[in-house]
Amino acid sequence: MSLFWIVIRQLAESEAMATSKKVITREEWEKKLNDVKIRKEDMNKLVMNFLVTEGYVEAAEKFRMESGTEHIDLATITDRMAVKKAVQSGNVEDAIEKVNDLNPEILDTNPQLFFHLQQQRLIELIRNGKVEEALEFAQEELAPRGEENQSFLEELERTVALLAFEDVSNCPVGELLDISQRLKTASEVNAAILTSQSHEKDPKLPSLLKMLLWAQNQLDEKAAYPRITDIPTATLEDPAV
């Protein structure tokens, strides 16, 4: 549990019945923070979790050596990042081959993921102006899946609608051609690979930071205290009195 969250929760509970805000000085706040003990091993695991999940191979290896955290299989990270990079670059067919090389069951057991990868292949064909090839691919590879799943059919219809517009800037589904769509598909593949490797699909650190912001907002109603206003630097701002 986040150190800040523990302190904030304790203060929120102690001030729950107060009729006015209590002012907590920086000295008092820092003392409370120092009283909460967080094991270094837990902090190291939190950092390593982020590096591995996000695919920072070199940083993960360097941090492992410096911190003495448990051994990690760098090859699995490298292979996973190769898949993610292929999707982000629009090389979806290559990405599918790499996923199957890693573990064929990932796509065999996840029809939604496979459909989204095939949908991304269709988007790339449309992006490159290969209209006839796109129509043929949609009919042979995606239409049969759409017949079995209503949501797939709706997504296919949205994608094929791109072909009806010469100027995609005026197309209501033009966002499918944005790089953000590639990133979305790449993230979905990345999460599936992590799950298949018994890893968490999302890093813990961003969730803890969101919890910190939520907790601060809750405590703002009950006390004035040195709050963190700049997450990257964790700078404390003295309470207004």
Coordinates of C-alpha atoms in Angstrom, one line a residue:
M1 CA 0.0 0.0 0.0
S2 CA 1.3 3.5 -0.8
L3 CA 3.0 5.3 2.1
F4 CA 1.0 8.5 1.3
W5 CA -2.2 6.5 1.2
I6 CA -1.6 5.1 4.7
V7 CA -0.9 8.5 6.2
I8 CA -3.8 10.2 4.4
R9 CA -6.2 7.5 5.5
Q10 CA -5.2 7.7 9.1
L11 CA -5.6 11.5 9.1
A12 CA -8.9 11.3 7.3
E13 CA -10.3 8.9 9.9
S14 CA -9.1 11.0 12.8
E15 CA -10.6 14.1 11.3
A16 CA -13.9 12.6 10.2
M17 CA -15.9 14.2 13.0
A18 CA -14.3 17.6 12.9
T19 CA -16.4 20.6 12.1
S20 CA -13.6 22.6 10.7
K21 CA -10.4 21.8 8.9
K22 CA -7.3 21.0 11.0
V23 CA -4.1 22.6 9.8
I24 CA -1.2 20.2 9.7
T25 CA 2.3 21.8 9.5
R26 CA 5.0 20.4 7.2
E27 CA 7.0 19.3 10.3
E28 CA 4.0 17.3 11.6
W29 CA 3.3 15.8 8.2
E30 CA 6.8 14.7 7.5
K31 CA 7.0 13.1 11.0
K32 CA 3.9 11.1 10.2
L33 CA 5.4 10.1 6.9
N34 CA 8.6 9.0 8.5
D35 CA 6.7 7.0 11.1
V36 CA 5.3 4.8 8.3
K37 CA 7.9 2.1 7.4
I38 CA 8.0 0.7 3.9
R39 CA 10.3 -2.1 3.1
K40 CA 12.9 -1.4 0.5
E41 CA 12.3 -4.8 -1.1
D42 CA 8.7 -3.8 -1.7
M43 CA 9.7 -0.6 -3.3
N44 CA 12.2 -2.4 -5.5
K45 CA 9.5 -4.9 -6.6
L46 CA 7.2 -2.0 -7.4
V47 CA 9.8 -0.4 -9.6
M48 CA 10.7 -3.7 -11.3
N49 CA 7.0 -4.4 -11.9
F50 CA 6.8 -1.1 -13.8
L51 CA 9.9 -1.7 -15.9
V52 CA 9.0 -5.3 -16.8
T53 CA 5.4 -4.5 -17.7
E54 CA 6.3 -1.5 -19.8
G55 CA 9.2 -3.4 -21.5
Y56 CA 12.2 -1.3 -20.5
V57 CA 14.7 -4.2 -20.9
E58 CA 18.0 -2.4 -20.3
A59 CA 16.7 -0.4 -17.4
A60 CA 15.2 -3.6 -15.9
E61 CA 18.4 -5.4 -16.1
K62 CA 20.4 -2.5 -14.7
F63 CA 18.0 -2.1 -11.8
R64 CA 18.1 -5.8 -11.1
M65 CA 21.8 -5.8 -10.8
E66 CA 21.8 -2.6 -8.6
S67 CA 18.9 -3.6 -6.3
G68 CA 19.4 -7.3 -6.1
T69 CA 15.8 -8.1 -7.0
E70 CA 14.8 -11.5 -8.3
H71 CA 16.0 -12.7 -11.7
I72 CA 13.9 -11.8 -14.7
D73 CA 13.8 -13.4 -18.1
L74 CA 14.9 -10.6 -20.4
A75 CA 14.3 -12.6 -23.5
T76 CA 10.5 -12.7 -22.8
I77 CA 10.5 -8.9 -22.5
T78 CA 12.4 -8.5 -25.7
D79 CA 10.1 -10.8 -27.6
R80 CA 7.0 -9.1 -26.2
M81 CA 8.3 -5.6 -27.1
A82 CA 9.1 -6.9 -30.7
V83 CA 5.4 -7.8 -31.0
K84 CA 4.3 -4.5 -29.6
K85 CA 6.6 -2.6 -31.9
A86 CA 5.4 -4.5 -35.0
V87 CA 1.8 -3.5 -34.3
Q88 CA 2.8 0.1 -33.6
S89 CA 4.6 0.2 -36.9
G90 CA 1.6 -1.3 -38.8
N91 CA 3.3 -4.7 -39.5
V92 CA 0.4 -6.6 -38.1
E93 CA 1.0 -9.8 -40.0
D94 CA 4.5 -10.0 -38.6
A95 CA 3.1 -9.3 -35.1
I96 CA 0.7 -12.2 -35.4
E97 CA 3.6 -14.5 -36.5
K98 CA 5.6 -13.4 -33.5
V99 CA 2.7 -14.0 -31.1
N100 CA 2.2 -17.5 -32.4
D101 CA 6.0 -18.2 -32.1
L102 CA 5.8 -17.1 -28.4
N103 CA 2.6 -19.0 -27.6
P104 CA 0.0 -20.2 -30.2
E105 CA -2.6 -20.5 -27.5
I106 CA -2.7 -16.7 -26.9
L107 CA -4.7 -16.1 -30.1
D108 CA -6.4 -19.5 -30.1
T109 CA -8.0 -18.8 -26.8
N110 CA -8.7 -15.1 -27.3
P111 CA -11.0 -14.6 -30.3
Q112 CA -11.5 -10.9 -29.6
L113 CA -7.8 -10.2 -29.6
F114 CA -7.4 -12.1 -32.9
F115 CA -10.2 -10.2 -34.4
H116 CA -8.8 -6.8 -33.4
L117 CA -5.4 -7.8 -34.9
Q118 CA -7.2 -8.8 -38.2
Q119 CA -9.1 -5.6 -38.0
Q120 CA -5.9 -3.7 -37.7
R121 CA -4.6 -5.5 -40.8
L122 CA -7.6 -4.3 -42.6
I123 CA -7.0 -0.7 -41.4
E124 CA -3.5 -0.9 -42.7
L125 CA -4.6 -2.1 -46.1
I126 CA -7.0 0.8 -46.3
R127 CA -4.4 3.3 -45.1
N128 CA -2.1 2.1 -47.9
G129 CA -4.8 2.5 -50.6
K130 CA -5.1 -1.2 -51.3
V131 CA -8.9 -1.1 -51.8
E132 CA -9.5 -4.4 -53.6
E133 CA -7.2 -6.3 -51.3
A134 CA -8.9 -4.7 -48.3
L135 CA -12.3 -5.7 -49.5
E136 CA -11.2 -9.3 -50.2
F137 CA -9.5 -9.5 -46.8
A138 CA -12.6 -8.2 -45.1
Q139 CA -14.9 -10.7 -46.9
E140 CA -12.7 -13.7 -46.4
E141 CA -11.2 -13.2 -42.9
L142 CA -13.4 -10.8 -41.0
A143 CA -17.0 -11.3 -42.3
P144 CA -17.3 -14.9 -41.1
R145 CA -16.3 -13.8 -37.6
G146 CA -18.8 -11.0 -37.8
E147 CA -21.6 -13.5 -38.6
E148 CA -20.8 -15.2 -35.3
N149 CA -20.4 -12.2 -33.1
Q150 CA -22.6 -9.0 -33.3
S151 CA -19.9 -6.7 -31.8
F152 CA -17.4 -8.0 -34.3
L153 CA -19.8 -7.2 -37.1
E154 CA -20.4 -3.7 -35.9
E155 CA -16.6 -3.1 -35.7
L156 CA -16.2 -4.5 -39.2
E157 CA -18.9 -2.2 -40.6
R158 CA -17.2 0.8 -39.0
T159 CA -13.9 -0.2 -40.5
V160 CA -15.2 -0.8 -44.0
A161 CA -16.9 2.6 -43.8
L162 CA -13.5 4.1 -44.3
L163 CA -13.6 3.1 -47.9
A164 CA -16.6 5.2 -48.6
F165 CA -14.7 8.5 -48.0
E166 CA -12.0 9.9 -50.2
D167 CA -11.2 12.4 -47.5
V168 CA -10.9 10.6 -44.3
S169 CA -10.8 13.8 -42.4
N170 CA -14.6 14.1 -43.1
C171 CA -15.2 10.4 -42.1
P172 CA -17.0 9.8 -38.8
V173 CA -14.8 6.8 -38.1
G174 CA -11.6 8.5 -39.3
E175 CA -10.0 8.0 -35.9
L176 CA -9.4 4.3 -36.9
L177 CA -6.6 5.6 -39.0
D178 CA -5.0 7.5 -36.2
I179 CA -1.8 6.2 -34.6
S180 CA -3.8 5.9 -31.4
Q181 CA -5.7 3.0 -32.9
R182 CA -2.4 1.2 -33.4
L183 CA -1.3 1.9 -29.9
K184 CA -4.7 0.6 -28.6
T185 CA -4.3 -2.7 -30.4
A186 CA -0.6 -3.0 -29.4
S187 CA -1.5 -2.5 -25.7
E188 CA -4.2 -5.2 -26.0
V189 CA -1.7 -7.6 -27.4
N190 CA 0.9 -6.7 -24.8
A191 CA -1.6 -7.3 -22.0
A192 CA -2.5 -10.7 -23.4
I193 CA 1.1 -11.8 -23.6
L194 CA 1.8 -10.7 -20.1
T195 CA -1.3 -12.6 -18.9
S196 CA -0.1 -15.8 -20.7
Q197 CA 3.3 -15.4 -18.9
S198 CA 1.5 -15.1 -15.5
H199 CA 2.4 -11.4 -15.2
E200 CA 0.0 -8.6 -14.3
K201 CA -1.1 -6.9 -17.5
D202 CA -1.0 -3.4 -16.0
P203 CA 1.8 -1.9 -13.9
K204 CA 1.0 -1.2 -10.2
L205 CA 2.7 2.2 -10.0
P206 CA 0.1 4.3 -12.1
S207 CA -2.7 2.8 -10.0
L208 CA -1.0 3.8 -6.8
L209 CA -0.5 7.3 -8.1
K210 CA -4.2 7.6 -9.0
M211 CA -5.0 6.3 -5.5
L212 CA -2.8 9.0 -4.0
L213 CA -4.6 11.8 -5.9
W214 CA -8.0 10.4 -4.9
A215 CA -6.9 10.1 -1.3
Q216 CA -5.6 13.7 -1.3
N217 CA -9.0 14.9 -2.7
Q218 CA -10.8 13.1 0.1
L219 CA -8.5 14.6 2.8
D220 CA -8.8 18.1 1.4
E221 CA -12.3 18.2 2.8
K222 CA -11.1 17.6 6.3
A223 CA -7.7 19.1 6.7
A224 CA -5.1 21.6 5.4
Y225 CA -1.8 19.7 5.0
P226 CA 1.3 19.7 2.8
R227 CA -0.1 18.1 -0.4
I228 CA 1.8 16.8 -3.4
T229 CA 1.0 19.1 -6.3
D230 CA 3.6 17.9 -8.8
I231 CA 3.6 14.1 -9.1
P232 CA 6.9 13.8 -11.1
T233 CA 8.9 15.6 -8.4
A234 CA 6.7 14.7 -5.4
T235 CA 7.0 18.3 -4.2
L236 CA 5.1 19.1 -1.1
E237 CA 3.2 22.4 -1.0
D238 CA 2.7 24.0 2.4
P239 CA -0.9 24.3 3.5
A240 CA -2.7 27.6 3.2
V241 CA -3.4 29.1 6.6

